[in-house]
PDB file of C-alpha atoms in Angstrom:
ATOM      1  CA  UNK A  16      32.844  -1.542 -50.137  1.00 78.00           C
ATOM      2  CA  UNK A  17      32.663  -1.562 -46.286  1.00 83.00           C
ATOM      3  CA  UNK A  18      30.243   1.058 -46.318  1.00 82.00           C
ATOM      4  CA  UNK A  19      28.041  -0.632 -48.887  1.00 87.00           C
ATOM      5  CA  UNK A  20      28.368  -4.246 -46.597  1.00 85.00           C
ATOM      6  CA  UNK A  21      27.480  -2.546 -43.557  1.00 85.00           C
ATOM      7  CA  UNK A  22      24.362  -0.230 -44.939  1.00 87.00           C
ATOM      8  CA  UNK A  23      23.181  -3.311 -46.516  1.00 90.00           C
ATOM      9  CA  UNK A  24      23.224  -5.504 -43.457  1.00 88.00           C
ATOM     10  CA  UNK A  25      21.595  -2.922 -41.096  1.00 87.00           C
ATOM     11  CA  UNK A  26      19.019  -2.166 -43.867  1.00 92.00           C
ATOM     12  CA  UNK A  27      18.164  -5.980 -44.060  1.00 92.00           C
ATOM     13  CA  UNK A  28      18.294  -7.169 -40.217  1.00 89.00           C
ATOM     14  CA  UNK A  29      16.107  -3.738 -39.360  1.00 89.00           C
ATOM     15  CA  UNK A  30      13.682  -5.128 -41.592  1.00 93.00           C
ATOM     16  CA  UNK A  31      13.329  -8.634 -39.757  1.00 91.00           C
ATOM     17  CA  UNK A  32      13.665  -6.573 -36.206  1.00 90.00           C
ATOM     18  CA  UNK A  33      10.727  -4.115 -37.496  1.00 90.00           C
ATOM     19  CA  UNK A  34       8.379  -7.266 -39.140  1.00 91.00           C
ATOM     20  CA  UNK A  35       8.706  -8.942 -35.763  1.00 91.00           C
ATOM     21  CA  UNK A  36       7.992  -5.825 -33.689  1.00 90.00           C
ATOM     22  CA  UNK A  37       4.697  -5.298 -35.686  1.00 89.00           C
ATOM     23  CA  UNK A  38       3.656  -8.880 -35.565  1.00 89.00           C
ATOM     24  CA  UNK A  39       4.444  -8.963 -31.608  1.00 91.00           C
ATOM     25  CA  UNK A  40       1.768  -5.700 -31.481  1.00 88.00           C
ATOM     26  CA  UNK A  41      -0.738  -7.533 -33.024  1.00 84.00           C
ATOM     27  CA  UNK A  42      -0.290 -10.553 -30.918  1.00 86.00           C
ATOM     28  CA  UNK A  43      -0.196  -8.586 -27.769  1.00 87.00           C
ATOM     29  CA  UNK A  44      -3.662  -6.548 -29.165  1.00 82.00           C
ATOM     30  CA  UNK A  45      -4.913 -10.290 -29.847  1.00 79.00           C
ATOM     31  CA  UNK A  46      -3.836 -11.306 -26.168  1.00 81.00           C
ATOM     32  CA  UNK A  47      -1.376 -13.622 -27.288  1.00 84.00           C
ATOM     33  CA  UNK A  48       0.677 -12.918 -24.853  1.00 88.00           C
ATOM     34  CA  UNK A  49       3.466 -15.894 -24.436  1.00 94.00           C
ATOM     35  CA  UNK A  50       4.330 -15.905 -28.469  1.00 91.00           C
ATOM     36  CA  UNK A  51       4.576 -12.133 -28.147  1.00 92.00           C
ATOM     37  CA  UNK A  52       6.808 -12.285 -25.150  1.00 94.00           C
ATOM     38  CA  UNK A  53       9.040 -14.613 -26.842  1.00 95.00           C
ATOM     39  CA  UNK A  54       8.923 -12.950 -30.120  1.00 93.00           C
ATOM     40  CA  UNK A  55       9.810  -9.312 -28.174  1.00 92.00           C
ATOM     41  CA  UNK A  56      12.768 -10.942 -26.470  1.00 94.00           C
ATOM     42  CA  UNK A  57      14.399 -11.781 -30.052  1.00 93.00           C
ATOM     43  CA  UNK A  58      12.836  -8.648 -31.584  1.00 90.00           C
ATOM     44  CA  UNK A  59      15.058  -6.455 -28.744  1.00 90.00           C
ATOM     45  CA  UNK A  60      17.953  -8.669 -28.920  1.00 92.00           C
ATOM     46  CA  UNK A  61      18.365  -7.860 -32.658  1.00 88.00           C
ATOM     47  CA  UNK A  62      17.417  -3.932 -32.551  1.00 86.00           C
ATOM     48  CA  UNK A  63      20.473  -3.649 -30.310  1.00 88.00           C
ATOM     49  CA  UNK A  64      22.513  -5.498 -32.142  1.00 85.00           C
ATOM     50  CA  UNK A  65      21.943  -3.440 -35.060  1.00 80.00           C
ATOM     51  CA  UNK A  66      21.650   0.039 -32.990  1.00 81.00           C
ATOM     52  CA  UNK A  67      24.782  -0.676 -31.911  1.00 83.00           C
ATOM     53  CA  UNK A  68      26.372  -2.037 -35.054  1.00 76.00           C
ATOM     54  CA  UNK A  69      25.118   1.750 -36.837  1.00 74.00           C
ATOM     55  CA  UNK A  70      26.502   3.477 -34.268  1.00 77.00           C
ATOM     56  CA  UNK A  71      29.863   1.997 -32.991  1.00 77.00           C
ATOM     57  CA  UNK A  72      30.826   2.045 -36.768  1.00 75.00           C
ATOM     58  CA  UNK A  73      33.772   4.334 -37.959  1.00 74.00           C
ATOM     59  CA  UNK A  74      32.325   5.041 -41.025  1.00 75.00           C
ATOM     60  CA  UNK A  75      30.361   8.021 -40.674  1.00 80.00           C
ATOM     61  CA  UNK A  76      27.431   8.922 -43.359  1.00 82.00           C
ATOM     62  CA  UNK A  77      24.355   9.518 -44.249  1.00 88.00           C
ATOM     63  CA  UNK A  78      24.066   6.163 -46.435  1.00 90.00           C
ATOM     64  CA  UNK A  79      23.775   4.290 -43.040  1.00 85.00           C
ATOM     65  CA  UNK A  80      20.517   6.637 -41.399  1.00 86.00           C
ATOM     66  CA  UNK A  81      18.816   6.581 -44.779  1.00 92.00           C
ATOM     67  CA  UNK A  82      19.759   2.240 -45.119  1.00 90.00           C
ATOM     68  CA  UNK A  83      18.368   2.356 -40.935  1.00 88.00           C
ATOM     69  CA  UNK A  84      14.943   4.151 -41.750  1.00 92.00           C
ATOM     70  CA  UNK A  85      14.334   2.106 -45.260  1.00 94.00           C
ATOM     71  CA  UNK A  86      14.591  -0.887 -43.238  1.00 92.00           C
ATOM     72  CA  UNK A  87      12.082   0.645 -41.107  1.00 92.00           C
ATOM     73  CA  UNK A  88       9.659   1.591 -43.653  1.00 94.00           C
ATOM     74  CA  UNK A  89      10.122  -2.046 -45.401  1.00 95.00           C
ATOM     75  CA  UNK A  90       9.360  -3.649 -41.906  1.00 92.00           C
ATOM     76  CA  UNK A  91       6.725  -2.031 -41.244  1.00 92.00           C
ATOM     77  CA  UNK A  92       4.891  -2.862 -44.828  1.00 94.00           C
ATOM     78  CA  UNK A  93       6.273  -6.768 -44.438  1.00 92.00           C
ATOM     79  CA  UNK A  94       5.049  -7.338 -40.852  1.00 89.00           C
ATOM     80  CA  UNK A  95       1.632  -6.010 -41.189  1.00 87.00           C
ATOM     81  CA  UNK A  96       1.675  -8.382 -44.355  1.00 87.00           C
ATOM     82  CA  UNK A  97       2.285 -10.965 -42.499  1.00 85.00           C
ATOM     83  CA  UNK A  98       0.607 -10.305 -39.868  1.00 80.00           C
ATOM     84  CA  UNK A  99      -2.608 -10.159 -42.018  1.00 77.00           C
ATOM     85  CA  UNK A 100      -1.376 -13.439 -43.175  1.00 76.00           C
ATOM     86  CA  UNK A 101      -0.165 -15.379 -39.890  1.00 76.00           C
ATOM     87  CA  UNK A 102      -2.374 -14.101 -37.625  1.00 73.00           C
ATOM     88  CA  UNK A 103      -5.870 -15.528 -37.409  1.00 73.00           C
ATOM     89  CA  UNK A 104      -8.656 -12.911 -36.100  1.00 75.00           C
ATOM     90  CA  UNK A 105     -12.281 -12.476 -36.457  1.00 78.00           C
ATOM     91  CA  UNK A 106     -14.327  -9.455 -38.178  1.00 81.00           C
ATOM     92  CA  UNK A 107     -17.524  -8.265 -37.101  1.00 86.00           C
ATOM     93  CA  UNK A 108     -19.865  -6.562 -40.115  1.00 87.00           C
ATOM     94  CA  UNK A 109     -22.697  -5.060 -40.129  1.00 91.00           C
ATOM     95  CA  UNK A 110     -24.101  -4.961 -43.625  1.00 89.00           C
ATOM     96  CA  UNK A 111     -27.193  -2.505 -44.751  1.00 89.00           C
ATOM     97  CA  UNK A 112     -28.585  -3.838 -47.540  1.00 86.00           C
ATOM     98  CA  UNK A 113     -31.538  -2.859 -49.451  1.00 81.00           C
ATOM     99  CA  UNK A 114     -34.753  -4.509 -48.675  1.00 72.00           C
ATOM    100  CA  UNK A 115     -34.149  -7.936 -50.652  1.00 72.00           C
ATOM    101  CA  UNK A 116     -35.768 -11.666 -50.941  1.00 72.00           C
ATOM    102  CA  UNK A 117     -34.701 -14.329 -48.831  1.00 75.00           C
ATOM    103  CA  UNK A 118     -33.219 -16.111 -51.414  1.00 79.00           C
ATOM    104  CA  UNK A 119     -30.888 -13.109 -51.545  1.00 79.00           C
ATOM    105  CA  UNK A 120     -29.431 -13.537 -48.403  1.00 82.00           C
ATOM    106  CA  UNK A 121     -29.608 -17.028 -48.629  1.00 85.00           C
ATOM    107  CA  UNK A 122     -26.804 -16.883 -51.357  1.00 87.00           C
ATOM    108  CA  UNK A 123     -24.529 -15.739 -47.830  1.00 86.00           C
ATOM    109  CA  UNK A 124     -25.648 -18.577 -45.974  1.00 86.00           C
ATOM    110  CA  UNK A 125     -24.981 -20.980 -48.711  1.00 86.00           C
ATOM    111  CA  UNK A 126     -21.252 -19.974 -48.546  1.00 86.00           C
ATOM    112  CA  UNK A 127     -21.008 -20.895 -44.554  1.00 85.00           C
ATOM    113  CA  UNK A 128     -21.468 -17.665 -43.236  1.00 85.00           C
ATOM    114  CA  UNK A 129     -23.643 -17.213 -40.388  1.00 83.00           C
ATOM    115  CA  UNK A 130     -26.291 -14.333 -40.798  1.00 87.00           C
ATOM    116  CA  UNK A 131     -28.731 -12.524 -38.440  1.00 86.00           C
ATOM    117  CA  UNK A 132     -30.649 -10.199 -40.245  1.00 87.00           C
ATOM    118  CA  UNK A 133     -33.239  -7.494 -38.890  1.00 90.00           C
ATOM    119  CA  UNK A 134     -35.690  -5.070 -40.741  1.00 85.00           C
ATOM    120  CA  UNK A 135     -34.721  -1.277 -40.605  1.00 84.00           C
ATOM    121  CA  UNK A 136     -35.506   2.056 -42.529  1.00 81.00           C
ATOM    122  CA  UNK A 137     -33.188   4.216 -44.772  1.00 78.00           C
ATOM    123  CA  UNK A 138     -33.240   7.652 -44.417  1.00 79.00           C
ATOM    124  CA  UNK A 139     -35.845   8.389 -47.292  1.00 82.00           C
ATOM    125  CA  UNK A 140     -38.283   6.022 -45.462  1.00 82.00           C
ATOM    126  CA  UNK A 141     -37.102   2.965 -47.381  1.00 82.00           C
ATOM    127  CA  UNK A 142     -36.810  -0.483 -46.351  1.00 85.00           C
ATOM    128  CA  UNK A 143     -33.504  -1.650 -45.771  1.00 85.00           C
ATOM    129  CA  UNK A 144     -32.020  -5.020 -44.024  1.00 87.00           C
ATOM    130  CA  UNK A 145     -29.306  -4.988 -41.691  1.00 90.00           C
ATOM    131  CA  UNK A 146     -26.956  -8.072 -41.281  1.00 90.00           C
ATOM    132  CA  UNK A 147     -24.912  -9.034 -38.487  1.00 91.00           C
ATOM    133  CA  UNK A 148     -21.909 -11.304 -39.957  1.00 88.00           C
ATOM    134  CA  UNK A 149     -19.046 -12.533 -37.846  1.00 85.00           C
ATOM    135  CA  UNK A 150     -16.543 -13.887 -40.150  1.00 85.00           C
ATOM    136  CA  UNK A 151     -12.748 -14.935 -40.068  1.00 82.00           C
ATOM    137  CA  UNK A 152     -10.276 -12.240 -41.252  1.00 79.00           C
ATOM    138  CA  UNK A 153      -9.028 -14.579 -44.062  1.00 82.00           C
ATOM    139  CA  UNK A 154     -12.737 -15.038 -45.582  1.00 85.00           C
ATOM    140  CA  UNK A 155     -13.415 -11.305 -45.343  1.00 86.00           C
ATOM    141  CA  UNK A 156     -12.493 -10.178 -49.138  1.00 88.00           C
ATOM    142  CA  UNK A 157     -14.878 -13.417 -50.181  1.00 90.00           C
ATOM    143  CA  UNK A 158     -17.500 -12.229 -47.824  1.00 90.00           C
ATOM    144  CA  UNK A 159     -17.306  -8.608 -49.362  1.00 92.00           C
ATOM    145  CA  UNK A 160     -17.367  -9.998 -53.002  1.00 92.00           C
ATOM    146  CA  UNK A 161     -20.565 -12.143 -52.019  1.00 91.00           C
ATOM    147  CA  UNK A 162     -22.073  -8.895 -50.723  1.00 90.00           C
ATOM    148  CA  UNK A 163     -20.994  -6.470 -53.784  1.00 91.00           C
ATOM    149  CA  UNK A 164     -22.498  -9.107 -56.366  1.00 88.00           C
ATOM    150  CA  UNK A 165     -26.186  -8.907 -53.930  1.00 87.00           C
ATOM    151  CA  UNK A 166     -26.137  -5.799 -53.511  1.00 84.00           C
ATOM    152  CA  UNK A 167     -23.707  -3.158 -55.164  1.00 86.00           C
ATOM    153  CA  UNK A 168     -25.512   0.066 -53.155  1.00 84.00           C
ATOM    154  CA  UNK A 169     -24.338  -2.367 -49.597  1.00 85.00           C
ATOM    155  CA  UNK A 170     -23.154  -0.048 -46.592  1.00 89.00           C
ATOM    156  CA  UNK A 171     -20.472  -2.055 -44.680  1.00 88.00           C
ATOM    157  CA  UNK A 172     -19.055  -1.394 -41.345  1.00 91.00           C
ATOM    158  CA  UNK A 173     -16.121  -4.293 -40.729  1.00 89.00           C
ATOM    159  CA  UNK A 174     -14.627  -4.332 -36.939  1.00 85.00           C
ATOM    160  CA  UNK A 175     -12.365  -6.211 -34.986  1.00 77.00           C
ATOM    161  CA  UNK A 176     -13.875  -8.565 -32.808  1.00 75.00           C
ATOM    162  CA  UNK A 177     -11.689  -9.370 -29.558  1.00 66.00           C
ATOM    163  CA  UNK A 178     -13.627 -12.490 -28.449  1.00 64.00           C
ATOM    164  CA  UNK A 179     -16.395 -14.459 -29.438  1.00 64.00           C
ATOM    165  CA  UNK A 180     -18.809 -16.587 -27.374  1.00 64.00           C
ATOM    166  CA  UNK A 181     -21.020 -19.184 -29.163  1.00 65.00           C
ATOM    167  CA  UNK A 182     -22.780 -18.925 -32.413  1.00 61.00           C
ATOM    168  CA  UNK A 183     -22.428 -20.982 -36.006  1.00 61.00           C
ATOM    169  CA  UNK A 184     -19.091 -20.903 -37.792  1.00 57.00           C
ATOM    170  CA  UNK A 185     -18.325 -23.482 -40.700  1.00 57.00           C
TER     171      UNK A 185
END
């Protein structure tokens, strides 16, 4: 019964310590930097607290490594979750479209999205459009649905954009 208390406690609080050690590496990437400070400080203070509580133990077994490493993996999934969730960010996408009507690409603009579009060539010699979207991370899946139902042949290239200086967002 000990054993099972202990491996479950270590497998639970090593899933909290891991969530908030992912979500301080993507504030920190974000330049957040005073929420990730103060989000490391409690993310540290709980890793030793449960590095030492697996290894000052008496009980010795494999239950605890294998309850230590499954709280890992489970952190790991939750805090990028959340992350994705919490954590506001902008995309940057570049969309090649096939060479379509205005009232195509309208449809995007309708939505709020802010569009810049230029003329290029595929590389059969066809015409193609290329669009320059900046769009929150939370809108993106809408954004890629709008694009799909335009154009189901669209090439999209989605990047992280670190900072963002003017320009038209709803």
């Amino acid at each position: 019964m000990e054993l099972l208390s202990l491996c479950l406690k270590i497998f639970f609080v090593r899933i909290v310590e891991v969530s908030l050690g992912t979500i301080v590496t993507v504030l920190t990437v974000k330049n957040k930097r005073i929420i990730a400070t103060i989000i490391g400080f409690i993310d540290v203070i709980i890793w030793f607290l449960v590095v030492r509580e697996a290894l000052m133990t008496n009980i010795k077994s494999i239950w605890i490594a294998l309850c230590y490493a499954g709280g890992y993996a489970i952190g790991t999934f939750l805090g990028t979750t959340l992350s994705n969730k919490l954590i506001n960010g902008k995309m940057s996408m570049q969309v090649i479209l096939d060479d379509l009507p205005k009232e195509k690409i309208d449809i995007i603009r309708n939505e709020g999205y802010a569009v810049s579009q230029i003329d290029c060539t595929g590389k059969d010699d066809s015409k193609k459009i290329m669009l320059f979207i900046e769009v929150d991370n939370k809108k993106l899946d809408n954004l890629q649905t709008i694009i799909k139902k335009i154009d189901k042949n669209a090439f999209m290239i989605v990047n992280e954009t670190k900072h963002v200086v003017n320009g038209f967002f709803k």
